[in-house]
Amino acid sequence: MADEKKCCSCEIQQVIGKPWTEIETPALMVDLDIMESNMDKMMAFLKECGAGVGIRPHAKTHKTPQIANMQMAKGALGICAAKLGEAEALAEGGVADILIANQTVGANKIKRLAALSKKTNLKVAVDSKQNLLDIARESAAIGGNVGIVVEVDVGNKRGGVRTHEEAIELAKLAASTPGVWYAGVMGYEGFAVFIPDFEERRAVADRAYDILFGYRDAIKEKAGLDSGIVSAAGSGTYMFAGKRKGLTDIQAGSYIFMDVRYGTTAGVDFLNSLAVVATIASHPEPEVYITDAGQKSMTQEFGMVSTLPSYGLKVHSMSEEHVTLRPTDDPQRLPGIGLLDEKYAKPAKKPLEVGDKILLVPSHCCTTVNLHDILYAVRNGVVEDVWRVTGRGRFA
Ligand SMILES: Cc1ncc(COP(=O)(O)O)c(C=O)c1O
């Protein structure tokens, strides 16, 4: 199909309107009602906090313009992208405001970045003078305008300037150099998001925001510049960041899908909406069920995948193309799994047999999505749409 936003194969599109059990496996699916309720819940939480913090959801999680556009329609201030290629895919899909929350370096990439700034309201994280000047030169040459968000290190020890002086210099340059403009500061506290102890996580995250505010204030004091964007936080820290007056937005991504890792992180109050649809391909012993999905459709760097408790099965092991499950009286019950279980596992006939479909829950939603070209969008058990994950693999 010629339309970039549509799935490329007419055959795959034919599943639209059919039950989810007709999806060819392994495949990635999202329950739309649950995902939308997660989006609504985050918006309501931020509103309730009353601190004026908005959301710039990270699209590294879904890599799908349709989902980014839904987030924008629900009031997101813009969308974060991890990489230039991902940002291009989002812009091609009509996303009007994108922050690339990483450095973009290299002559050709900077040309692409400048060109992209003519298609969408584009901002990029910068932490070095040369990078800023390279971006400005290419952008000015074609009449582009790239927003510069100075990335500062709040303790993550990844990208980000380490001193106020560097941040002030970059902000001044951004404000005074043709082709770019000064958009603000960001500092992602990634080292905090999985701290198991909730209060310890709060303390670490709050310290990170204080450091970020210190940079914002130094830029105001020494360069006279207002930071329109003061951006931080992820799905493990939104509950603290949402209450911090002074932040303009949080960059949470995973909250829309959830996974095993966030599902077992205290205080991350969202429901699992994402699953890999697999087929029981073999049941060679009463105690052994083998699926046709494995590490090539679900990543494992955050640990073992899970499944829905009502199947009465526990994931035992994973290999490239298989997951082995065994019957159990004590299945894993992720706190946010209830609705997915209710909708998909409870009504399934049991015991499962060869040929039956089963849902597996990824341990890391973002890298799992990156393995799939297609995302099946399901509502009330019926495939409502088939989306191309156009940002998938676009990490260059
Ligand atoms: C720059 C940045 N912002 C925000 C996030 C938060 O994403 P998530 O909510 O999926 O943890 C990440 C995660 O890697 C990130 O790298």
mmCIF file of N, CA, C and O in Angstrom, residues 11-106:
data_model
loop_
_atom_site.group_PDB
_atom_site.id
_atom_site.type_symbol
_atom_site.label_atom_id
_atom_site.label_comp_id
_atom_site.label_asym_id
_atom_site.label_seq_id
_atom_site.Cartn_x
_atom_site.Cartn_y
_atom_site.Cartn_z
ATOM 1 N N GLU A 11 -2.508 -7.936 2.690
ATOM 2 C CA GLU A 11 -2.875 -9.178 3.365
ATOM 3 C C GLU A 11 -2.984 -8.963 4.876
ATOM 4 O O GLU A 11 -3.918 -9.440 5.517
ATOM 5 N N ILE A 12 -2.040 -8.223 5.404
ATOM 6 C CA ILE A 12 -2.051 -7.969 6.850
ATOM 7 C C ILE A 12 -3.244 -7.080 7.217
ATOM 8 O O ILE A 12 -3.898 -7.276 8.226
ATOM 9 N N GLN A 13 -3.555 -6.124 6.327
ATOM 10 C CA GLN A 13 -4.697 -5.231 6.579
ATOM 11 C C GLN A 13 -6.025 -6.002 6.668
ATOM 12 O O GLN A 13 -6.972 -5.546 7.289
ATOM 13 N N GLN A 14 -6.060 -7.162 6.031
ATOM 14 C CA GLN A 14 -7.326 -7.906 6.002
ATOM 15 C C GLN A 14 -7.788 -8.396 7.370
ATOM 16 O O GLN A 14 -8.933 -8.784 7.543
ATOM 17 N N VAL A 15 -6.912 -8.348 8.342
ATOM 18 C CA VAL A 15 -7.298 -8.796 9.679
ATOM 19 C C VAL A 15 -8.135 -7.722 10.404
ATOM 20 O O VAL A 15 -8.763 -7.998 11.425
ATOM 21 N N ILE A 16 -8.155 -6.518 9.839
ATOM 22 C CA ILE A 16 -8.955 -5.451 10.461
ATOM 23 C C ILE A 16 -10.418 -5.881 10.510
ATOM 24 O O ILE A 16 -10.977 -6.364 9.519
ATOM 25 N N GLY A 17 -11.019 -5.735 11.691
ATOM 26 C CA GLY A 17 -12.414 -6.118 11.873
ATOM 27 C C GLY A 17 -12.565 -7.560 12.349
ATOM 28 O O GLY A 17 -13.675 -8.003 12.646
ATOM 29 N N LYS A 18 -11.459 -8.287 12.427
ATOM 30 C CA LYS A 18 -11.523 -9.690 12.856
ATOM 31 C C LYS A 18 -11.032 -9.831 14.301
ATOM 32 O O LYS A 18 -10.340 -8.961 14.815
ATOM 33 N N PRO A 19 -11.361 -10.957 14.951
ATOM 34 C CA PRO A 19 -10.904 -11.148 16.331
ATOM 35 C C PRO A 19 -9.377 -11.190 16.420
ATOM 36 O O PRO A 19 -8.717 -11.639 15.477
ATOM 37 N N TRP A 20 -8.854 -10.778 17.564
ATOM 38 C CA TRP A 20 -7.399 -10.717 17.748
ATOM 39 C C TRP A 20 -6.752 -12.084 17.549
ATOM 40 O O TRP A 20 -5.589 -12.171 17.177
ATOM 41 N N THR A 21 -7.517 -13.140 17.756
ATOM 42 C CA THR A 21 -6.967 -14.493 17.628
ATOM 43 C C THR A 21 -6.633 -14.838 16.179
ATOM 44 O O THR A 21 -6.011 -15.855 15.917
ATOM 45 N N GLU A 22 -7.046 -13.985 15.240
ATOM 46 C CA GLU A 22 -6.715 -14.246 13.832
ATOM 47 C C GLU A 22 -5.420 -13.555 13.401
ATOM 48 O O GLU A 22 -5.006 -13.657 12.250
ATOM 49 N N ILE A 23 -4.783 -12.850 14.345
ATOM 50 C CA ILE A 23 -3.508 -12.195 14.017
ATOM 51 C C ILE A 23 -2.455 -13.281 13.801
ATOM 52 O O ILE A 23 -2.342 -14.220 14.590
ATOM 53 N N GLU A 24 -1.700 -13.145 12.708
ATOM 54 C CA GLU A 24 -0.609 -14.091 12.418
ATOM 55 C C GLU A 24 0.515 -13.869 13.433
ATOM 56 O O GLU A 24 0.895 -12.720 13.691
ATOM 57 N N THR A 25 1.041 -14.918 14.006
ATOM 58 C CA THR A 25 2.000 -14.767 15.109
ATOM 59 C C THR A 25 3.409 -15.206 14.705
ATOM 60 O O THR A 25 3.552 -15.985 13.761
ATOM 61 N N PRO A 26 4.440 -14.743 15.482
ATOM 62 C CA PRO A 26 4.375 -13.790 16.575
ATOM 63 C C PRO A 26 4.076 -12.380 16.062
ATOM 64 O O PRO A 26 4.494 -12.022 14.966
ATOM 65 N N ALA A 27 3.393 -11.602 16.888
ATOM 66 C CA ALA A 27 3.021 -10.243 16.496
ATOM 67 C C ALA A 27 2.848 -9.389 17.739
ATOM 68 O O ALA A 27 2.596 -9.905 18.829
ATOM 69 N N LEU A 28 2.969 -8.077 17.515
ATOM 70 C CA LEU A 28 2.827 -7.143 18.625
ATOM 71 C C LEU A 28 1.425 -6.554 18.597
ATOM 72 O O LEU A 28 0.955 -6.133 17.532
ATOM 73 N N MET A 29 0.755 -6.537 19.734
ATOM 74 C CA MET A 29 -0.576 -5.902 19.769
ATOM 75 C C MET A 29 -0.715 -4.990 20.979
ATOM 76 O O MET A 29 -0.066 -5.182 22.007
ATOM 77 N N VAL A 30 -1.552 -3.984 20.803
ATOM 78 C CA VAL A 30 -1.871 -3.099 21.928
ATOM 79 C C VAL A 30 -3.385 -3.065 22.085
ATOM 80 O O VAL A 30 -4.117 -3.044 21.091
ATOM 81 N N ASP A 31 -3.834 -3.106 23.328
ATOM 82 C CA ASP A 31 -5.254 -2.916 23.606
ATOM 83 C C ASP A 31 -5.485 -1.404 23.664
ATOM 84 O O ASP A 31 -4.976 -0.709 24.557
ATOM 85 N N LEU A 32 -6.266 -0.906 22.707
ATOM 86 C CA LEU A 32 -6.430 0.552 22.570
ATOM 87 C C LEU A 32 -7.118 1.182 23.774
ATOM 88 O O LEU A 32 -6.733 2.266 24.220
ATOM 89 N N ASP A 33 -8.155 0.520 24.290
ATOM 90 C CA ASP A 33 -8.866 1.110 25.448
ATOM 91 C C ASP A 33 -7.919 1.265 26.632
ATOM 92 O O ASP A 33 -7.947 2.284 27.331
ATOM 93 N N ILE A 34 -7.091 0.260 26.851
ATOM 94 C CA ILE A 34 -6.179 0.339 28.004
ATOM 95 C C ILE A 34 -5.110 1.401 27.759
ATOM 96 O O ILE A 34 -4.821 2.224 28.629
ATOM 97 N N MET A 35 -4.543 1.405 26.539
ATOM 98 C CA MET A 35 -3.513 2.414 26.248
ATOM 99 C C MET A 35 -4.079 3.833 26.386
ATOM 100 O O MET A 35 -3.454 4.713 26.992
ATOM 101 N N GLU A 36 -5.273 4.045 25.861
ATOM 102 C CA GLU A 36 -5.872 5.388 25.946
ATOM 103 C C GLU A 36 -6.166 5.755 27.392
ATOM 104 O O GLU A 36 -6.014 6.913 27.790
ATOM 105 N N SER A 37 -6.558 4.750 28.196
ATOM 106 C CA SER A 37 -6.829 5.066 29.606
ATOM 107 C C SER A 37 -5.533 5.444 30.322
ATOM 108 O O SER A 37 -5.532 6.297 31.204
ATOM 109 N N ASN A 38 -4.412 4.838 29.923
ATOM 110 C CA ASN A 38 -3.122 5.241 30.502
ATOM 111 C C ASN A 38 -2.787 6.684 30.129
ATOM 112 O O ASN A 38 -2.334 7.474 30.961
ATOM 113 N N MET A 39 -3.021 7.024 28.870
ATOM 114 C CA MET A 39 -2.755 8.414 28.435
ATOM 115 C C MET A 39 -3.627 9.387 29.227
ATOM 116 O O MET A 39 -3.155 10.415 29.716
ATOM 117 N N ASP A 40 -4.908 9.040 29.358
ATOM 118 C CA ASP A 40 -5.847 9.933 30.068
ATOM 119 C C ASP A 40 -5.462 10.052 31.541
ATOM 120 O O ASP A 40 -5.549 11.131 32.133
ATOM 121 N N LYS A 41 -5.044 8.925 32.113
ATOM 122 C CA LYS A 41 -4.692 8.933 33.531
ATOM 123 C C LYS A 41 -3.488 9.847 33.785
ATOM 124 O O LYS A 41 -3.451 10.582 34.765
ATOM 125 N N MET A 42 -2.505 9.780 32.879
ATOM 126 C CA MET A 42 -1.329 10.640 33.052
ATOM 127 C C MET A 42 -1.734 12.111 32.935
ATOM 128 O O MET A 42 -1.310 12.953 33.735
ATOM 129 N N MET A 43 -2.579 12.429 31.955
ATOM 130 C CA MET A 43 -3.001 13.824 31.787
ATOM 131 C C MET A 43 -3.760 14.287 33.037
ATOM 132 O O MET A 43 -3.555 15.405 33.522
ATOM 133 N N ALA A 44 -4.635 13.422 33.547
ATOM 134 C CA ALA A 44 -5.424 13.784 34.731
ATOM 135 C C ALA A 44 -4.520 13.957 35.942
ATOM 136 O O ALA A 44 -4.697 14.888 36.745
ATOM 137 N N PHE A 45 -3.531 13.075 36.072
ATOM 138 C CA PHE A 45 -2.605 13.181 37.211
ATOM 139 C C PHE A 45 -1.869 14.514 37.173
ATOM 140 O O PHE A 45 -1.781 15.224 38.178
ATOM 141 N N LEU A 46 -1.350 14.868 35.999
ATOM 142 C CA LEU A 46 -0.573 16.103 35.900
ATOM 143 C C LEU A 46 -1.454 17.323 36.194
ATOM 144 O O LEU A 46 -1.034 18.276 36.848
ATOM 145 N N LYS A 47 -2.686 17.253 35.735
ATOM 146 C CA LYS A 47 -3.629 18.355 35.982
ATOM 147 C C LYS A 47 -3.914 18.475 37.480
ATOM 148 O O LYS A 47 -3.874 19.565 38.056
ATOM 149 N N GLU A 48 -4.171 17.323 38.070
ATOM 150 C CA GLU A 48 -4.470 17.256 39.508
ATOM 151 C C GLU A 48 -3.335 17.821 40.357
ATOM 152 O O GLU A 48 -3.570 18.441 41.390
ATOM 153 N N CYS A 49 -2.103 17.560 39.915
ATOM 154 C CA CYS A 49 -0.934 18.044 40.673
ATOM 155 C C CYS A 49 -0.947 19.568 40.772
ATOM 156 O O CYS A 49 -0.451 20.147 41.748
ATOM 157 N N GLY A 50 -1.463 20.222 39.742
ATOM 158 C CA GLY A 50 -1.599 21.679 39.785
ATOM 159 C C GLY A 50 -0.290 22.441 39.755
ATOM 160 O O GLY A 50 -0.254 23.625 40.083
ATOM 161 N N ALA A 51 0.801 21.771 39.357
ATOM 162 C CA ALA A 51 2.107 22.448 39.354
ATOM 163 C C ALA A 51 2.446 23.009 37.976
ATOM 164 O O ALA A 51 3.526 23.561 37.783
ATOM 165 N N GLY A 52 1.526 22.826 37.035
ATOM 166 C CA GLY A 52 1.756 23.374 35.695
ATOM 167 C C GLY A 52 2.735 22.558 34.863
ATOM 168 O O GLY A 52 3.301 23.056 33.899
ATOM 169 N N VAL A 53 2.935 21.301 35.246
ATOM 170 C CA VAL A 53 3.852 20.432 34.485
ATOM 171 C C VAL A 53 3.051 19.692 33.409
ATOM 172 O O VAL A 53 2.037 19.058 33.716
ATOM 173 N N GLY A 54 3.521 19.780 32.184
ATOM 174 C CA GLY A 54 2.859 19.081 31.082
ATOM 175 C C GLY A 54 3.626 17.821 30.711
ATOM 176 O O GLY A 54 4.485 17.349 31.466
ATOM 177 N N ILE A 55 3.306 17.281 29.543
ATOM 178 C CA ILE A 55 4.013 16.069 29.100
ATOM 179 C C ILE A 55 4.482 16.213 27.658
ATOM 180 O O ILE A 55 3.797 16.800 26.818
ATOM 181 N N ARG A 56 5.687 15.725 27.426
ATOM 182 C CA ARG A 56 6.280 15.634 26.087
ATOM 183 C C ARG A 56 6.655 14.159 25.949
ATOM 184 O O ARG A 56 7.799 13.769 26.119
ATOM 185 N N PRO A 57 5.671 13.289 25.686
ATOM 186 C CA PRO A 57 5.901 11.842 25.793
ATOM 187 C C PRO A 57 7.022 11.363 24.880
ATOM 188 O O PRO A 57 7.163 11.871 23.765
ATOM 189 N N HIS A 58 7.769 10.399 25.365
ATOM 190 C CA HIS A 58 8.891 9.880 24.576
ATOM 191 C C HIS A 58 8.386 8.825 23.596
ATOM 192 O O HIS A 58 7.826 7.810 24.001
ATOM 193 N N ALA A 59 8.634 9.073 22.306
ATOM 194 C CA ALA A 59 8.165 8.157 21.261
ATOM 195 C C ALA A 59 9.124 7.000 21.037
ATOM 196 O O ALA A 59 8.844 6.131 20.208
ATOM 197 N N LYS A 60 10.247 6.966 21.784
ATOM 198 C CA LYS A 60 11.129 5.796 21.687
ATOM 199 C C LYS A 60 10.358 4.548 22.101
ATOM 200 O O LYS A 60 10.735 3.439 21.747
ATOM 201 N N THR A 61 9.294 4.722 22.873
ATOM 202 C CA THR A 61 8.493 3.590 23.347
ATOM 203 C C THR A 61 7.679 2.965 22.223
ATOM 204 O O THR A 61 7.665 1.748 22.079
ATOM 205 N N HIS A 62 6.985 3.799 21.449
ATOM 206 C CA HIS A 62 6.040 3.249 20.462
ATOM 207 C C HIS A 62 6.493 3.415 19.020
ATOM 208 O O HIS A 62 6.067 2.665 18.156
ATOM 209 N N LYS A 63 7.296 4.440 18.727
ATOM 210 C CA LYS A 63 7.870 4.658 17.387
ATOM 211 C C LYS A 63 6.809 4.709 16.292
ATOM 212 O O LYS A 63 7.092 4.387 15.130
ATOM 213 N N THR A 64 5.615 5.097 16.660
ATOM 214 C CA THR A 64 4.465 5.003 15.758
ATOM 215 C C THR A 64 3.752 6.363 15.704
ATOM 216 O O THR A 64 3.198 6.802 16.715
ATOM 217 N N PRO A 65 3.755 7.042 14.537
ATOM 218 C CA PRO A 65 3.163 8.379 14.471
ATOM 219 C C PRO A 65 1.702 8.432 14.921
ATOM 220 O O PRO A 65 1.282 9.401 15.548
ATOM 221 N N GLN A 66 0.932 7.382 14.613
ATOM 222 C CA GLN A 66 -0.486 7.414 15.021
ATOM 223 C C GLN A 66 -0.609 7.582 16.542
ATOM 224 O O GLN A 66 -1.508 8.273 17.020
ATOM 225 N N ILE A 67 0.280 6.919 17.270
ATOM 226 C CA ILE A 67 0.197 7.017 18.739
ATOM 227 C C ILE A 67 0.667 8.395 19.194
ATOM 228 O O ILE A 67 0.060 9.018 20.067
ATOM 229 N N ALA A 68 1.732 8.898 18.573
ATOM 230 C CA ALA A 68 2.201 10.245 18.920
ATOM 231 C C ALA A 68 1.103 11.271 18.665
ATOM 232 O O ALA A 68 0.865 12.174 19.487
ATOM 233 N N ASN A 69 0.404 11.126 17.544
ATOM 234 C CA ASN A 69 -0.670 12.075 17.235
ATOM 235 C C ASN A 69 -1.818 11.969 18.233
ATOM 236 O O ASN A 69 -2.457 12.972 18.574
ATOM 237 N N MET A 70 -2.069 10.751 18.730
ATOM 238 C CA MET A 70 -3.100 10.604 19.776
ATOM 239 C C MET A 70 -2.655 11.351 21.041
ATOM 240 O O MET A 70 -3.456 12.019 21.704
ATOM 241 N N GLN A 71 -1.373 11.213 21.373
ATOM 242 C CA GLN A 71 -0.860 11.886 22.573
ATOM 243 C C GLN A 71 -0.965 13.405 22.423
ATOM 244 O O GLN A 71 -1.334 14.107 23.370
ATOM 245 N N MET A 72 -0.668 13.896 21.228
ATOM 246 C CA MET A 72 -0.791 15.337 20.985
ATOM 247 C C MET A 72 -2.257 15.770 21.107
ATOM 248 O O MET A 72 -2.566 16.794 21.715
ATOM 249 N N ALA A 73 -3.148 14.960 20.549
ATOM 250 C CA ALA A 73 -4.576 15.311 20.598
ATOM 251 C C ALA A 73 -5.078 15.335 22.042
ATOM 252 O O ALA A 73 -6.034 16.048 22.355
ATOM 253 N N LYS A 74 -4.443 14.579 22.899
ATOM 254 C CA LYS A 74 -4.857 14.553 24.305
ATOM 255 C C LYS A 74 -4.140 15.624 25.130
ATOM 256 O O LYS A 74 -4.245 15.637 26.346
ATOM 257 N N GLY A 75 -3.355 16.465 24.476
ATOM 258 C CA GLY A 75 -2.809 17.626 25.184
ATOM 259 C C GLY A 75 -1.315 17.618 25.432
ATOM 260 O O GLY A 75 -0.807 18.475 26.161
ATOM 261 N N ALA A 76 -0.569 16.677 24.831
ATOM 262 C CA ALA A 76 0.893 16.704 24.990
ATOM 263 C C ALA A 76 1.449 17.998 24.393
ATOM 264 O O ALA A 76 0.920 18.511 23.405
ATOM 265 N N LEU A 77 2.526 18.515 24.997
ATOM 266 C CA LEU A 77 3.118 19.765 24.512
ATOM 267 C C LEU A 77 3.946 19.541 23.254
ATOM 268 O O LEU A 77 4.234 20.477 22.513
ATOM 269 N N GLY A 78 4.373 18.319 23.069
ATOM 270 C CA GLY A 78 5.208 17.941 21.937
ATOM 271 C C GLY A 78 5.569 16.492 22.160
ATOM 272 O O GLY A 78 5.069 15.861 23.097
ATOM 273 N N ILE A 79 6.426 15.970 21.295
ATOM 274 C CA ILE A 79 6.820 14.557 21.395
ATOM 275 C C ILE A 79 8.346 14.496 21.439
ATOM 276 O O ILE A 79 9.019 15.224 20.702
ATOM 277 N N CYS A 80 8.887 13.640 22.288
ATOM 278 C CA CYS A 80 10.327 13.396 22.279
ATOM 279 C C CYS A 80 10.633 12.263 21.309
ATOM 280 O O CYS A 80 9.861 11.306 21.197
ATOM 281 N N ALA A 81 11.761 12.382 20.657
ATOM 282 C CA ALA A 81 12.288 11.270 19.854
ATOM 283 C C ALA A 81 13.683 10.981 20.365
ATOM 284 O O ALA A 81 14.362 11.877 20.874
ATOM 285 N N ALA A 82 14.119 9.721 20.226
ATOM 286 C CA ALA A 82 15.463 9.384 20.694
ATOM 287 C C ALA A 82 16.505 9.728 19.640
ATOM 288 O O ALA A 82 17.618 10.112 19.966
ATOM 289 N N LYS A 83 16.125 9.592 18.394
ATOM 290 C CA LYS A 83 17.105 9.719 17.313
ATOM 291 C C LYS A 83 16.519 10.508 16.154
ATOM 292 O O LYS A 83 15.293 10.608 16.020
ATOM 293 N N LEU A 84 17.434 10.980 15.290
ATOM 294 C CA LEU A 84 17.002 11.752 14.121
ATOM 295 C C LEU A 84 16.069 10.934 13.224
ATOM 296 O O LEU A 84 15.022 11.431 12.786
ATOM 297 N N GLY A 85 16.431 9.685 12.963
ATOM 298 C CA GLY A 85 15.603 8.840 12.094
ATOM 299 C C GLY A 85 14.198 8.674 12.657
ATOM 300 O O GLY A 85 13.201 8.697 11.927
ATOM 301 N N GLU A 86 14.144 8.505 13.970
ATOM 302 C CA GLU A 86 12.832 8.361 14.630
ATOM 303 C C GLU A 86 12.033 9.666 14.462
ATOM 304 O O GLU A 86 10.830 9.637 14.172
ATOM 305 N N ALA A 87 12.738 10.798 14.627
ATOM 306 C CA ALA A 87 12.070 12.097 14.477
ATOM 307 C C ALA A 87 11.571 12.280 13.043
ATOM 308 O O ALA A 87 10.471 12.790 12.809
ATOM 309 N N GLU A 88 12.360 11.843 12.080
ATOM 310 C CA GLU A 88 11.927 11.946 10.674
ATOM 311 C C GLU A 88 10.659 11.122 10.450
ATOM 312 O O GLU A 88 9.727 11.574 9.784
ATOM 313 N N ALA A 89 10.657 9.909 11.023
ATOM 314 C CA ALA A 89 9.474 9.043 10.866
ATOM 315 C C ALA A 89 8.244 9.701 11.493
ATOM 316 O O ALA A 89 7.141 9.657 10.938
ATOM 317 N N LEU A 90 8.426 10.320 12.647
ATOM 318 C CA LEU A 90 7.300 10.987 13.312
ATOM 319 C C LEU A 90 6.807 12.163 12.471
ATOM 320 O O LEU A 90 5.605 12.353 12.280
ATOM 321 N N ALA A 91 7.762 12.963 11.970
ATOM 322 C CA ALA A 91 7.374 14.135 11.170
ATOM 323 C C ALA A 91 6.652 13.689 9.893
ATOM 324 O O ALA A 91 5.650 14.292 9.493
ATOM 325 N N GLU A 92 7.166 12.612 9.273
ATOM 326 C CA GLU A 92 6.486 12.074 8.069
ATOM 327 C C GLU A 92 5.046 11.682 8.398
ATOM 328 O O GLU A 92 4.160 11.750 7.562
ATOM 329 N N GLY A 93 4.839 11.277 9.650
ATOM 330 C CA GLY A 93 3.496 10.881 10.089
ATOM 331 C C GLY A 93 2.681 12.039 10.637
ATOM 332 O O GLY A 93 1.637 11.818 11.251
ATOM 333 N N GLY A 94 3.170 13.269 10.462
ATOM 334 C CA GLY A 94 2.364 14.441 10.796
ATOM 335 C C GLY A 94 2.542 14.985 12.206
ATOM 336 O O GLY A 94 1.761 15.831 12.639
ATOM 337 N N VAL A 95 3.563 14.542 12.919
ATOM 338 C CA VAL A 95 3.770 15.056 14.285
ATOM 339 C C VAL A 95 4.382 16.459 14.186
ATOM 340 O O VAL A 95 5.432 16.651 13.563
ATOM 341 N N ALA A 96 3.731 17.421 14.813
ATOM 342 C CA ALA A 96 4.035 18.830 14.549
ATOM 343 C C ALA A 96 5.089 19.424 15.473
ATOM 344 O O ALA A 96 5.580 20.526 15.218
ATOM 345 N N ASP A 97 5.450 18.730 16.543
ATOM 346 C CA ASP A 97 6.394 19.315 17.506
ATOM 347 C C ASP A 97 7.250 18.208 18.088
ATOM 348 O O ASP A 97 6.743 17.320 18.782
ATOM 349 N N ILE A 98 8.548 18.235 17.792
ATOM 350 C CA ILE A 98 9.427 17.113 18.162
ATOM 351 C C ILE A 98 10.701 17.636 18.828
ATOM 352 O O ILE A 98 11.356 18.549 18.310
ATOM 353 N N LEU A 99 11.038 17.023 19.964
ATOM 354 C CA LEU A 99 12.325 17.272 20.615
ATOM 355 C C LEU A 99 13.166 16.003 20.512
ATOM 356 O O LEU A 99 12.766 14.951 21.039
ATOM 357 N N ILE A 100 14.284 16.088 19.811
ATOM 358 C CA ILE A 100 15.215 14.953 19.797
ATOM 359 C C ILE A 100 16.019 15.062 21.085
ATOM 360 O O ILE A 100 16.839 15.968 21.253
ATOM 361 N N ALA A 101 15.762 14.132 22.006
ATOM 362 C CA ALA A 101 16.304 14.262 23.369
ATOM 363 C C ALA A 101 17.676 13.611 23.497
ATOM 364 O O ALA A 101 18.020 13.048 24.531
ATOM 365 N N ASN A 102 18.453 13.671 22.428
ATOM 366 C CA ASN A 102 19.837 13.187 22.392
ATOM 367 C C ASN A 102 20.618 14.071 21.440
ATOM 368 O O ASN A 102 20.016 14.771 20.618
ATOM 369 N N GLN A 103 21.937 13.976 21.491
ATOM 370 C CA GLN A 103 22.758 14.753 20.570
ATOM 371 C C GLN A 103 22.659 14.146 19.165
ATOM 372 O O GLN A 103 22.558 12.932 19.007
ATOM 373 N N THR A 104 22.701 15.046 18.169
ATOM 374 C CA THR A 104 22.714 14.617 16.769
ATOM 375 C C THR A 104 24.006 15.151 16.156
ATOM 376 O O THR A 104 24.166 16.364 16.025
ATOM 377 N N VAL A 105 24.919 14.266 15.827
ATOM 378 C CA VAL A 105 26.228 14.717 15.330
ATOM 379 C C VAL A 105 26.557 14.044 13.997
ATOM 380 O O VAL A 105 26.008 12.992 13.666
ATOM 381 N N GLY A 106 27.479 14.673 13.270
ATOM 382 C CA GLY A 106 27.886 14.138 11.960
ATOM 383 C C GLY A 106 27.331 15.019 10.865
ATOM 384 O O GLY A 106 26.157 15.433 10.923
#
